[in-house]
Short mmCIF file of C-alpha atoms in Angstrom, two decimals:
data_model
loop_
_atom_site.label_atom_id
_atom_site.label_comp_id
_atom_site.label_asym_id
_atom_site.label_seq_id
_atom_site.Cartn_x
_atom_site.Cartn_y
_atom_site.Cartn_z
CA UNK A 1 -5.67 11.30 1.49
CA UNK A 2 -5.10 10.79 -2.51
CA UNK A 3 -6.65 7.35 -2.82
CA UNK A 4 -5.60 6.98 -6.79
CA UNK A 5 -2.14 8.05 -5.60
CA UNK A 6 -1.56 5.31 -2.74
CA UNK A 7 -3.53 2.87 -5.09
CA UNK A 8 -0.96 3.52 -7.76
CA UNK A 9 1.75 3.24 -5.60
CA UNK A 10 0.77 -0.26 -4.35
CA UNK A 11 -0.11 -1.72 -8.13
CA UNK A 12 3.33 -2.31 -8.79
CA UNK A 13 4.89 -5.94 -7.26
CA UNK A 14 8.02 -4.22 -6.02
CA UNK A 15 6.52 -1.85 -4.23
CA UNK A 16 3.45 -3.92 -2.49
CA UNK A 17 6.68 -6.34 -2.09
CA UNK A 18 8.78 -3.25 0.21
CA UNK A 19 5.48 -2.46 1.95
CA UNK A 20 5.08 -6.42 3.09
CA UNK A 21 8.84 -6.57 4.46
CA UNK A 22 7.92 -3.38 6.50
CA UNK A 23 4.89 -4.78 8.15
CA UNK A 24 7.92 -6.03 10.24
CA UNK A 25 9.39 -3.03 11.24
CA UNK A 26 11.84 -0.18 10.07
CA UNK A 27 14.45 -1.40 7.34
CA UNK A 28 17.63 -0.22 5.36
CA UNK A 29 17.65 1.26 2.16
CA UNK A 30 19.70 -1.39 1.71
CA UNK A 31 17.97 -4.35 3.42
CA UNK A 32 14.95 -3.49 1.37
CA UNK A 33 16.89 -3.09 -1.86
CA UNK A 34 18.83 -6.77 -1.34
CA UNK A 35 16.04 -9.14 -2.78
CA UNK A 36 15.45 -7.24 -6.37
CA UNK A 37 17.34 -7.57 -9.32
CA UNK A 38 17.49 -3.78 -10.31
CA UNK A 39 19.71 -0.86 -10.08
CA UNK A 40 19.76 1.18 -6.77
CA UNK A 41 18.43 4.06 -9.05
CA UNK A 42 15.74 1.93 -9.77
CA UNK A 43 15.04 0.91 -6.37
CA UNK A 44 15.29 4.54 -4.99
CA UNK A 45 12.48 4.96 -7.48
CA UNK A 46 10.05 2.90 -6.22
CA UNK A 47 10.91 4.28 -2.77
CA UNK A 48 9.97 7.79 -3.44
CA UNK A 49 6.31 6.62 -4.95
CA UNK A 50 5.80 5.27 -1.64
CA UNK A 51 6.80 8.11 0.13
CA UNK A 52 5.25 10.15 -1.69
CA UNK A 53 1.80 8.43 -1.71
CA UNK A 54 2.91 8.73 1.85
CA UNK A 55 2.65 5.26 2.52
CA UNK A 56 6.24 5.23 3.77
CA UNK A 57 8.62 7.84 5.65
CA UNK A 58 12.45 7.72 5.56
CA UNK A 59 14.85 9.25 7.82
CA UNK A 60 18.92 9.51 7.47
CA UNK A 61 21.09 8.84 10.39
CA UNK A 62 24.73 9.53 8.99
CA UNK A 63 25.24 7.38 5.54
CA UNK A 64 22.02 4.94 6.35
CA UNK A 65 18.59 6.09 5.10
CA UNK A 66 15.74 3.70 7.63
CA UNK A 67 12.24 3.08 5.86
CA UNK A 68 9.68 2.49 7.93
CA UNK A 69 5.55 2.59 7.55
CA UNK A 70 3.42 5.51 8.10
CA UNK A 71 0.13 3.02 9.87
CA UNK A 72 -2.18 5.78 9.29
CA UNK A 73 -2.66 5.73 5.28
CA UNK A 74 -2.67 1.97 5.41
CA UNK A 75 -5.17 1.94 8.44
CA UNK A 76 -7.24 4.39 6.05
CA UNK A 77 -6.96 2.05 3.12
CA UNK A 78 -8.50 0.04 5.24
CA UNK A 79 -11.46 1.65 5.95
CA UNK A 80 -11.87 2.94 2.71
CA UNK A 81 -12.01 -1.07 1.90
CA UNK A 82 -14.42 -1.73 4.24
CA UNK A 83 -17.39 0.89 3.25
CA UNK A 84 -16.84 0.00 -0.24
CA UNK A 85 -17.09 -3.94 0.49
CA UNK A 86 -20.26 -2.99 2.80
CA UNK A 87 -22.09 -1.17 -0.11
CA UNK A 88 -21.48 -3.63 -2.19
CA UNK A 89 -22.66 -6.38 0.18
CA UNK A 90 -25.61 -4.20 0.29
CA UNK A 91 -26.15 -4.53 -3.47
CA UNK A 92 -25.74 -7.71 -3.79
CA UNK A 93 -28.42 -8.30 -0.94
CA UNK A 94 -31.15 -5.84 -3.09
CA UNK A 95 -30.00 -7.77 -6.32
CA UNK A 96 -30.79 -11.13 -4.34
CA UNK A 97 -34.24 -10.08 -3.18
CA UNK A 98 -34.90 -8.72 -6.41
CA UNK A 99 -33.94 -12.06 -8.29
CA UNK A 100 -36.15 -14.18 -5.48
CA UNK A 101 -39.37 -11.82 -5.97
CA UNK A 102 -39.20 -12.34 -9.69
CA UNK A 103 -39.24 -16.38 -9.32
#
């Protein structure tokens, strides 16, 4: 799992923006596409740094291309969230005891 990579692919607004609408299910290239402003070059862009951060997976079925999730790298994004926001809990807890030993 490249952490920077998926990370870097969910930084940009369009992007986190495609991965929200799919939280309801599988979509169209084009479905996805209809609520930006930008070129279906463009778009296609931002579609292949989600797939390949493999937060996303697309399949063809004749001349439409579906987008869908792939739950595991968000479901590890996840997790990865949740040790980092218990070690720092953790800190914060030493820095308070520290701080009420010192008064």
């Amino acid at each position: 799992m490249n952490f920077p990579k998926i990370f870097g692919a969910l930084s940009d607004p369009t992007r986190l923006a495609v991965v929200d609408k799919l939280l309801d299910g599988p979509a169209s290239v084009t479905d996805l596409s209809r609520p930006f402003d930008m070129a279906g070059p463009s778009f296609l862009k931002h579609l292949r740094v989600l797939e390949d951060a493999g937060i996303v997976a697309s399949n063809k079925s004749g001349r439409v291309r579906t987008v869908s999730l792939v739950p595991d790298s968000l479901m590890r994004v996840e997790h990865w969230v949740r040790q980092h926001r218990a070690r720092l809990g953790e800190r914060f807890d030493r820095l308070g005891n520290f701080l009420n030993q010192e008064q």
